[in-house]
JSON list of C-alpha atoms in Angstrom, two decimals:
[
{"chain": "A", "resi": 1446, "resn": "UNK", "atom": "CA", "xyz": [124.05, 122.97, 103.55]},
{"chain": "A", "resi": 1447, "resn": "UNK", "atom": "CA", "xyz": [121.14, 124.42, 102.04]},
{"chain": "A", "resi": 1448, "resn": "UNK", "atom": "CA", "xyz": [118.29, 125.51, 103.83]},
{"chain": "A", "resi": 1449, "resn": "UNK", "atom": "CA", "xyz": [116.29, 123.34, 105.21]},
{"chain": "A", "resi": 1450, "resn": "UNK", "atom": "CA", "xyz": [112.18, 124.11, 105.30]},
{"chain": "A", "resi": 1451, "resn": "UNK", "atom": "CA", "xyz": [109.81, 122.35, 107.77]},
{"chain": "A", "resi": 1452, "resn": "UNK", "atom": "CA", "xyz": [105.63, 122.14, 107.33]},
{"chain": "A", "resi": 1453, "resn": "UNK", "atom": "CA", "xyz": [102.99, 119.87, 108.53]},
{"chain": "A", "resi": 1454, "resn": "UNK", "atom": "CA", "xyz": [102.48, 117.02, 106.23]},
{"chain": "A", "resi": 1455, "resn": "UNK", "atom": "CA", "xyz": [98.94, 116.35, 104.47]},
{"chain": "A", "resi": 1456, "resn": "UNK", "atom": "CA", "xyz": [97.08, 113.73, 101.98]},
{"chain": "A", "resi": 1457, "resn": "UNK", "atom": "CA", "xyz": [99.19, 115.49, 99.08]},
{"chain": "A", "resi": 1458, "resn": "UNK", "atom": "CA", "xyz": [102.22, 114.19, 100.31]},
{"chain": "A", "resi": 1459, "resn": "UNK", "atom": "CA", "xyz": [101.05, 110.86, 100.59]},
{"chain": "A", "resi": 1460, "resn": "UNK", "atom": "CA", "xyz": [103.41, 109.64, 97.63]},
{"chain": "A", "resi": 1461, "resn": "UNK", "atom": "CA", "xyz": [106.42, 111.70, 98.53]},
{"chain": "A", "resi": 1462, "resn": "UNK", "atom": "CA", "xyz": [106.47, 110.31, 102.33]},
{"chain": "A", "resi": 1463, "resn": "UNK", "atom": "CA", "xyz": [105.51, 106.88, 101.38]},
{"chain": "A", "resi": 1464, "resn": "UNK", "atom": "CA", "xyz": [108.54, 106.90, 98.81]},
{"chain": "A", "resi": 1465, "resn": "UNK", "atom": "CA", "xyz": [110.98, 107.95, 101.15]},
{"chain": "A", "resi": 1466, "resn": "UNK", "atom": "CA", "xyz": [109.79, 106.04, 103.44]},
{"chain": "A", "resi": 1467, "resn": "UNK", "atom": "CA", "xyz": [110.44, 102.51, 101.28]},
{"chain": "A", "resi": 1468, "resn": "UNK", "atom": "CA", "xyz": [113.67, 104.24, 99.77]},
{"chain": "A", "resi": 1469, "resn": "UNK", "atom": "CA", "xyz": [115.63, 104.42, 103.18]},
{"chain": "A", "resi": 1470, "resn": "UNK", "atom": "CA", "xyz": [114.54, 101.24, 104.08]},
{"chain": "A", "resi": 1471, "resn": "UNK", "atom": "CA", "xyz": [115.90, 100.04, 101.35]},
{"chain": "A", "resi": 1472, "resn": "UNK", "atom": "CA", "xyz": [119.41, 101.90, 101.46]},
{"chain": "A", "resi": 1473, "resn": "UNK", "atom": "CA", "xyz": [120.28, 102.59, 104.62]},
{"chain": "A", "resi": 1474, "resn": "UNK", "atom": "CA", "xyz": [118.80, 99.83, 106.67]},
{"chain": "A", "resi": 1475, "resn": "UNK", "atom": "CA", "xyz": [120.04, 97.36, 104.58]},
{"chain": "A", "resi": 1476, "resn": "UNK", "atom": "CA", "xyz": [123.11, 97.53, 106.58]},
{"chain": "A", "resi": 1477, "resn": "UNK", "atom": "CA", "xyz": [121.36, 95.77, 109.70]},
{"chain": "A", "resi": 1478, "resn": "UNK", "atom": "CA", "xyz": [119.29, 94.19, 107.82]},
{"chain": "A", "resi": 1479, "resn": "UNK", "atom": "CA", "xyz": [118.51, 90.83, 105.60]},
{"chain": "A", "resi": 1480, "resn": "UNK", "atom": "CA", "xyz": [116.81, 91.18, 102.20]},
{"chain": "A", "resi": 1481, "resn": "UNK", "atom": "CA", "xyz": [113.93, 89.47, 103.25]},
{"chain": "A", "resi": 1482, "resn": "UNK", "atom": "CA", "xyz": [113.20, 91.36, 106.53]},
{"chain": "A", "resi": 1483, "resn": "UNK", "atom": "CA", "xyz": [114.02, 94.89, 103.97]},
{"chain": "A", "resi": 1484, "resn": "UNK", "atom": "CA", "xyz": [111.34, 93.79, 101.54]},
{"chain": "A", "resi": 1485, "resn": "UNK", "atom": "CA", "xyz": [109.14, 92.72, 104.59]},
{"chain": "A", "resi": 1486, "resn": "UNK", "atom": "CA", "xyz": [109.46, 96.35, 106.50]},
{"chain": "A", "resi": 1487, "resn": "UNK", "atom": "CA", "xyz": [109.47, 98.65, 103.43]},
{"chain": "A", "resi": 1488, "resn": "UNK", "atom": "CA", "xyz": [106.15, 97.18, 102.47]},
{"chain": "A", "resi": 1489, "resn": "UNK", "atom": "CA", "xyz": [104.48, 98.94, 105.11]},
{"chain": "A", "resi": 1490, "resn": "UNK", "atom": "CA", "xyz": [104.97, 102.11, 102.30]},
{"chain": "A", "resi": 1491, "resn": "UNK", "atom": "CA", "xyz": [101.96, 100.10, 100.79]},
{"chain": "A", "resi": 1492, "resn": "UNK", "atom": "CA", "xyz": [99.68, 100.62, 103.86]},
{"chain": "A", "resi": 1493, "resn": "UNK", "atom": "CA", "xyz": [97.67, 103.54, 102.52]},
{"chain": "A", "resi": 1494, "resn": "UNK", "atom": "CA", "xyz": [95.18, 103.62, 105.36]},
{"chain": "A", "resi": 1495, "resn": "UNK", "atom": "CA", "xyz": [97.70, 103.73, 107.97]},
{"chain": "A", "resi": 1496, "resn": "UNK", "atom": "CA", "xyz": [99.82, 106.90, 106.08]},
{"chain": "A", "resi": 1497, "resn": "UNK", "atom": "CA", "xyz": [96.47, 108.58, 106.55]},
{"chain": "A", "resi": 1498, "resn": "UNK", "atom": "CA", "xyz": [95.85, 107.83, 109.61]},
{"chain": "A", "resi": 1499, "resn": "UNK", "atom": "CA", "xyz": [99.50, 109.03, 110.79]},
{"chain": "A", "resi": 1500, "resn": "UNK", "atom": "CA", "xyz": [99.14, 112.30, 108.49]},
{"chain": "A", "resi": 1501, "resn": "UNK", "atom": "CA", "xyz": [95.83, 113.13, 110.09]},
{"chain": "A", "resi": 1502, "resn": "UNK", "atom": "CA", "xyz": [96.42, 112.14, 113.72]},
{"chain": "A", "resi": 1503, "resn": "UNK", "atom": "CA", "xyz": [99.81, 112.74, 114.59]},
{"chain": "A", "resi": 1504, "resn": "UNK", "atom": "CA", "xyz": [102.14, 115.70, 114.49]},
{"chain": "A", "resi": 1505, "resn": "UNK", "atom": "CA", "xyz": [103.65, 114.91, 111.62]},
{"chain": "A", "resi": 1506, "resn": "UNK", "atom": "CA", "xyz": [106.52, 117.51, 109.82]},
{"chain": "A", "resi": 1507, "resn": "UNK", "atom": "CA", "xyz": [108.44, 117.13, 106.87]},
{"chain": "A", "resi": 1508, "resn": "UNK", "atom": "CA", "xyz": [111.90, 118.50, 106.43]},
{"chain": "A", "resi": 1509, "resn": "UNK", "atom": "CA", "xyz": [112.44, 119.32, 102.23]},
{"chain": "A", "resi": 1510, "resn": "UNK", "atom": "CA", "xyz": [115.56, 121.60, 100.83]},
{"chain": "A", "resi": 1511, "resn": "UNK", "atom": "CA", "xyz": [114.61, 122.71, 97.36]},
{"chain": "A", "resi": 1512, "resn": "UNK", "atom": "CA", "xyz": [111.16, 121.18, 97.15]},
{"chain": "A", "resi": 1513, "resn": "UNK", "atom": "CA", "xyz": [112.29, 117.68, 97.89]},
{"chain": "A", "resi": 1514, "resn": "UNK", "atom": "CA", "xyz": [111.42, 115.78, 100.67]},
{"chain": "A", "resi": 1515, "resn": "UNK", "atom": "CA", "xyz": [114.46, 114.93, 102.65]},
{"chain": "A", "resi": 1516, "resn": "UNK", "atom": "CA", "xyz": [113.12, 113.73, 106.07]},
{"chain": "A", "resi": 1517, "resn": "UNK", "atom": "CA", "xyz": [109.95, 113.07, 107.92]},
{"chain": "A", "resi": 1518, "resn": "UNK", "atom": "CA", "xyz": [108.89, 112.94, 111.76]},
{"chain": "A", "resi": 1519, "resn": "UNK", "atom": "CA", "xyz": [105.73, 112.06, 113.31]},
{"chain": "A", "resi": 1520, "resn": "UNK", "atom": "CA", "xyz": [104.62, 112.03, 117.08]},
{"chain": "A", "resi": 1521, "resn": "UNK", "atom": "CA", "xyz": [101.68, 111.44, 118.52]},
{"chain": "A", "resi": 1522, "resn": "UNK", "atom": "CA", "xyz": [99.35, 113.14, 121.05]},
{"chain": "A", "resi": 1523, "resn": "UNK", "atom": "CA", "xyz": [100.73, 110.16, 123.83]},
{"chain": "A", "resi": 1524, "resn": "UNK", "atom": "CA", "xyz": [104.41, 111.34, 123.03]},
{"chain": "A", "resi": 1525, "resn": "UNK", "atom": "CA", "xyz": [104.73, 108.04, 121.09]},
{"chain": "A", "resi": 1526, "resn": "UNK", "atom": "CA", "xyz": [107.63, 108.91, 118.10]},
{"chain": "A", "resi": 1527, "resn": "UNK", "atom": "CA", "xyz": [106.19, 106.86, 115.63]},
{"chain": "A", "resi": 1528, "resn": "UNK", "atom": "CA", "xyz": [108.53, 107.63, 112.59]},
{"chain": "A", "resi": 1529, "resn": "UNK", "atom": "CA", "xyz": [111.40, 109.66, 111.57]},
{"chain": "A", "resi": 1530, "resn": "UNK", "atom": "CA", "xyz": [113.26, 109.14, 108.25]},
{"chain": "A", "resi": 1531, "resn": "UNK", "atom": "CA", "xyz": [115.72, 110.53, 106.38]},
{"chain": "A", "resi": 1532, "resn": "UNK", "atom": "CA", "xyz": [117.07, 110.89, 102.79]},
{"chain": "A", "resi": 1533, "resn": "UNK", "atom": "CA", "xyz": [119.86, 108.41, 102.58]},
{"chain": "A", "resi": 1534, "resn": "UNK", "atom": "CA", "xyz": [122.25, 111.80, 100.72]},
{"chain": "A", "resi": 1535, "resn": "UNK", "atom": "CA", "xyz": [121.08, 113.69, 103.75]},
{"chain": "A", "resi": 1536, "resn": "UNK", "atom": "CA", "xyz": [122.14, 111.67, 106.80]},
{"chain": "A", "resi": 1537, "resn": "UNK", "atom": "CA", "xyz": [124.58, 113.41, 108.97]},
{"chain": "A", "resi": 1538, "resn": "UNK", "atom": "CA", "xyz": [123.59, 116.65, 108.22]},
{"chain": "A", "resi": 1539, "resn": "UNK", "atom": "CA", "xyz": [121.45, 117.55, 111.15]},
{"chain": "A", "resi": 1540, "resn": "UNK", "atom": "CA", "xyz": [118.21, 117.02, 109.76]},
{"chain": "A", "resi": 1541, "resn": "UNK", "atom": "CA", "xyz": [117.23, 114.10, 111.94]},
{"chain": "A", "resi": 1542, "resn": "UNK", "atom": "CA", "xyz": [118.03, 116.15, 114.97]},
{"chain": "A", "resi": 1543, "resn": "UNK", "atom": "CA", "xyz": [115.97, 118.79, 114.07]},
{"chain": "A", "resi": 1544, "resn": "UNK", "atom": "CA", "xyz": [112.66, 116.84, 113.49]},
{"chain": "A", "resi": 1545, "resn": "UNK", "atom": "CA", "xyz": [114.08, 115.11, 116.95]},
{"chain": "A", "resi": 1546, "resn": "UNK", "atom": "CA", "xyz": [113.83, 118.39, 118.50]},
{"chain": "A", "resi": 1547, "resn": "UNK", "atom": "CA", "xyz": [110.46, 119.32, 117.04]},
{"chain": "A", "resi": 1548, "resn": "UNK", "atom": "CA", "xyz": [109.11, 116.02, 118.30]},
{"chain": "A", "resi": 1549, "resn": "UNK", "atom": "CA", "xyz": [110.20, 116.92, 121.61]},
{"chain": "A", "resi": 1550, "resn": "UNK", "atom": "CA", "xyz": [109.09, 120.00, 121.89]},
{"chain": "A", "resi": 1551, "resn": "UNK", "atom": "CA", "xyz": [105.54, 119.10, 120.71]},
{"chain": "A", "resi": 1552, "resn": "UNK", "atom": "CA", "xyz": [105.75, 116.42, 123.37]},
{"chain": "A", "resi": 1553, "resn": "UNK", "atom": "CA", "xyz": [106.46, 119.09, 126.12]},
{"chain": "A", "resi": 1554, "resn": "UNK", "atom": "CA", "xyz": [103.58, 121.03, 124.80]},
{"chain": "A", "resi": 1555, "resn": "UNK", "atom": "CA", "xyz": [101.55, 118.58, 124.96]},
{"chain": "A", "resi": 1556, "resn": "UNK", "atom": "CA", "xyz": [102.63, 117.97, 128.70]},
{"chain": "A", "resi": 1557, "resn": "UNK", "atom": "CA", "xyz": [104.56, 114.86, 128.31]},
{"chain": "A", "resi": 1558, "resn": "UNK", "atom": "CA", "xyz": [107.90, 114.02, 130.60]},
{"chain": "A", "resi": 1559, "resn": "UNK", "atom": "CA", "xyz": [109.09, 111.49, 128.33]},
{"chain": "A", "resi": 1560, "resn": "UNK", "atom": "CA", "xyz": [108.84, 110.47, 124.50]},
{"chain": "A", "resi": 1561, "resn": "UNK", "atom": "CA", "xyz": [108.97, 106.90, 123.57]},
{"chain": "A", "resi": 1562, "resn": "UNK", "atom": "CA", "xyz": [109.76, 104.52, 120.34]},
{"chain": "A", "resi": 1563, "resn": "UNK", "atom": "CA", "xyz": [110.63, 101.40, 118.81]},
{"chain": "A", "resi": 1564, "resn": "UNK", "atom": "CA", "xyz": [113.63, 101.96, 116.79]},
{"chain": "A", "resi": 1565, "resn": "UNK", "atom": "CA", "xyz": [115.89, 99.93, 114.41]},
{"chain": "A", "resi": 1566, "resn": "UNK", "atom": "CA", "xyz": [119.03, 98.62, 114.72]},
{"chain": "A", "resi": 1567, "resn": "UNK", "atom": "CA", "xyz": [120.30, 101.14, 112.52]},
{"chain": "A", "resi": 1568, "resn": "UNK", "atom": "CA", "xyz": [118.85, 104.48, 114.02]},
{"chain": "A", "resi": 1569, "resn": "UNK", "atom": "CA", "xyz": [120.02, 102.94, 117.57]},
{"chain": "A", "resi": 1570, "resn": "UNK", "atom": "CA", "xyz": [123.57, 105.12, 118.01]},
{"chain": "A", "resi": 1571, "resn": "UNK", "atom": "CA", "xyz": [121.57, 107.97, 116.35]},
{"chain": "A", "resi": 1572, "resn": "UNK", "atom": "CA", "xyz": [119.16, 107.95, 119.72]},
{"chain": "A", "resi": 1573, "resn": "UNK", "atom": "CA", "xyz": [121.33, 106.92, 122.49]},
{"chain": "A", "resi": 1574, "resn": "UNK", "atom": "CA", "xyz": [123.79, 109.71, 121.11]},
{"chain": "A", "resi": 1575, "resn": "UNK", "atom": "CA", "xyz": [120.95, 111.63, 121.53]},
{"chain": "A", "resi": 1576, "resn": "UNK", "atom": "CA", "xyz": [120.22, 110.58, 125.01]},
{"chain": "A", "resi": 1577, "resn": "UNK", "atom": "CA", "xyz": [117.80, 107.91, 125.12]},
{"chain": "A", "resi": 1578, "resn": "UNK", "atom": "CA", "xyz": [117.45, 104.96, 127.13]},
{"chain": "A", "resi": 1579, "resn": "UNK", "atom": "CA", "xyz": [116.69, 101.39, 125.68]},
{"chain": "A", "resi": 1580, "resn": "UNK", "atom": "CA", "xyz": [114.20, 99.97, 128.00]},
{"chain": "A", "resi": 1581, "resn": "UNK", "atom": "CA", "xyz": [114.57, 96.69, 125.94]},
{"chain": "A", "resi": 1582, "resn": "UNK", "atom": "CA", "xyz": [115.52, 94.99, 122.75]},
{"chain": "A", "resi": 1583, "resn": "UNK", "atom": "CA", "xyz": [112.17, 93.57, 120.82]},
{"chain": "A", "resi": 1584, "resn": "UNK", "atom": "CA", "xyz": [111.58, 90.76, 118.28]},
{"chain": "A", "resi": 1585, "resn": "UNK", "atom": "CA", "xyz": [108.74, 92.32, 116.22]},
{"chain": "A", "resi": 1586, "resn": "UNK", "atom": "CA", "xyz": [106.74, 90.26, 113.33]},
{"chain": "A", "resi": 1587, "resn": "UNK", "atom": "CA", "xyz": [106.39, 92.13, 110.52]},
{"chain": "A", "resi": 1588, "resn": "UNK", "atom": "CA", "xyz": [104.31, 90.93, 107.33]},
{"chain": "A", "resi": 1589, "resn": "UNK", "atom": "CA", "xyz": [105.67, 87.52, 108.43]},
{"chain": "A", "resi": 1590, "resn": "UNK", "atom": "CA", "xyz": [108.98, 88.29, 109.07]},
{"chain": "A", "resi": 1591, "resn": "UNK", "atom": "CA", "xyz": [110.59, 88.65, 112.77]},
{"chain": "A", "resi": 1592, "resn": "UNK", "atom": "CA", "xyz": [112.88, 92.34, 112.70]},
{"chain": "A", "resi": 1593, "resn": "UNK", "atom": "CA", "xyz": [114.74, 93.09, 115.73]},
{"chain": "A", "resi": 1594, "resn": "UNK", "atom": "CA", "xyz": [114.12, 96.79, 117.09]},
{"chain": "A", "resi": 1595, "resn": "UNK", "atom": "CA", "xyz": [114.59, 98.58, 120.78]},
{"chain": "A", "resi": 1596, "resn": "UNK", "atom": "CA", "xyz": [112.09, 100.10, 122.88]},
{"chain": "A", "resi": 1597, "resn": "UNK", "atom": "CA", "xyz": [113.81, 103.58, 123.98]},
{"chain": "A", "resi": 1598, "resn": "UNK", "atom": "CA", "xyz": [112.74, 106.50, 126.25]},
{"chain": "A", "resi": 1599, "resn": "UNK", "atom": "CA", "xyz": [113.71, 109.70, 126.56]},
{"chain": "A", "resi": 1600, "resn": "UNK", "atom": "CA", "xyz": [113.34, 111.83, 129.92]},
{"chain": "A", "resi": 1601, "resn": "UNK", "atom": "CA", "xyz": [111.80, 115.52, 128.26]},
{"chain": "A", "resi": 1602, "resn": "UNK", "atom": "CA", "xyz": [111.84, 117.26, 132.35]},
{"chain": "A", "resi": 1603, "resn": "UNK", "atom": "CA", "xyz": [108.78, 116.95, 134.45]},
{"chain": "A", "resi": 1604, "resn": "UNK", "atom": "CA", "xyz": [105.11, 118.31, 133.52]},
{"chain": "A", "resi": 1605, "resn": "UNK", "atom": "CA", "xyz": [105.64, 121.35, 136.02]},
{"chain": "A", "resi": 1606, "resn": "UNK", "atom": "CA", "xyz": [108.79, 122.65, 133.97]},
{"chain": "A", "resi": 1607, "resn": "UNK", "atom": "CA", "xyz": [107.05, 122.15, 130.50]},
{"chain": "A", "resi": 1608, "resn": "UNK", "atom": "CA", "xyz": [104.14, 124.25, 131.40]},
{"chain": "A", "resi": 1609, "resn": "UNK", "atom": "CA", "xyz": [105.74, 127.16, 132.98]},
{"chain": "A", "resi": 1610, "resn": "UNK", "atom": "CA", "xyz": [108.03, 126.99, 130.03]},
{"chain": "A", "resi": 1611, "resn": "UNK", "atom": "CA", "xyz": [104.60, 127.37, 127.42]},
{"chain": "A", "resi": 1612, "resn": "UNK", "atom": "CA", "xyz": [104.05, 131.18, 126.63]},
{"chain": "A", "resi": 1613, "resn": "UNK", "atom": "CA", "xyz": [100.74, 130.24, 124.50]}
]
C-alpha cells in the first residue's frame, strides 16, 4: 500500500471531510442500511456548524495517500470517539486501525481509562474485533428517521499506567 500521511484537520478541509463523510455513508453503509435512513444520516455532511465545531474542538486527524483524503478520526477531550471514516477503496487496509490507535493514544494522554462511541451496524465487527464492549444497542432519531447504532467501550488501562507511560 502506499504510504499513508496523518495531520490535524482544519477549516480548509471542511469540503474534503464533509465529502467523505456523505460518500461512505452512502457506499458502505448502505449494506445495513435502508435508503431512507442513508439519505437521513449522510445529511449530517450538511451541518456546517457542527464540522467546525468537531475540527476546532476535538482531536481530529486525517489519514490521505497521495493528497487524497482517505480516512478521518476525531476524539474528544472526554475520550468520546465521535467519528472515524474511511474511503470505501481503502477499507481493509489498516487505515481505520491506525486513526483507532491515534484516538487511543490521545485518550491516554489525556488521562482517560476508557474511550467510548456510538457506532453503526456496519463498523460493529470492525470494533469488537478490535476489543470493544457494546454496553447496549440504541434506536437513535436522526433528521426524522430512527437508525439503529451500539454504545461500545473500550478499557485503555487505568490513569496510573497512562501517566507513567507520558514522557512529555
Amino acid at each position: 500500500m502506499t504510504k499513508v500521511t496523518y495531520s490535524l484537520a482544519n477549516l480548509s478541509n471542511l469540503e474534503e471531510i464533509t465529502s467523505l463523510f456523505r460518500d461512505t455513508i452512502q457506499t458502505v453503509n448502505i449494506k445495513d442500511y435502508s435508503l431512507q435512513e442513508i439519505e437521513a444520516w449522510s445529511l449530517g455532511a450538511d451541518n456546517t456548524a457542527n464540522w467546525i465545531r468537531r475540527i476546532k474542538t476535538h482531536h481530529f486527524v486525517l489519514a490521505k495517500i497521495e493528497n487524497k483524503l482517505v480516512g478521518m478520526a476525531s476524539v474528544d477531550d472526554k475520550g468520546y470517539l465521535d467519528v472515524i471514516y474511511i474511503h470505501y477503496l481503502y477499507q481493509g487496509m489498516g487505515v481505520a486501525t491506525s486513526l483507532l490507535d491515534q484516538m487511543i493514544e490521545r485518550s491516554k494522554f489525556l488521562g482517560h481509562t476508557q474511550i467510548t462511541s456510538d457506532i453503526s451496524i456496519t463498523a460493529k465487527p470492525f470494533f469488537i474485533d478490535k476489543g470493544f464492549q457494546i454496553i447496549e444497542p440504541q434506536l437513535v432519531l436522526c433528521r426524522g428517521v430512527v437508525l439503529r447504532n451500539y454504545n461500545v467501550r473500550l478499557h485503555i488501562g487505568d490513569a496510573s499506567d497512562n501517566n507513567s507511560n507520558n514522557n512529555n
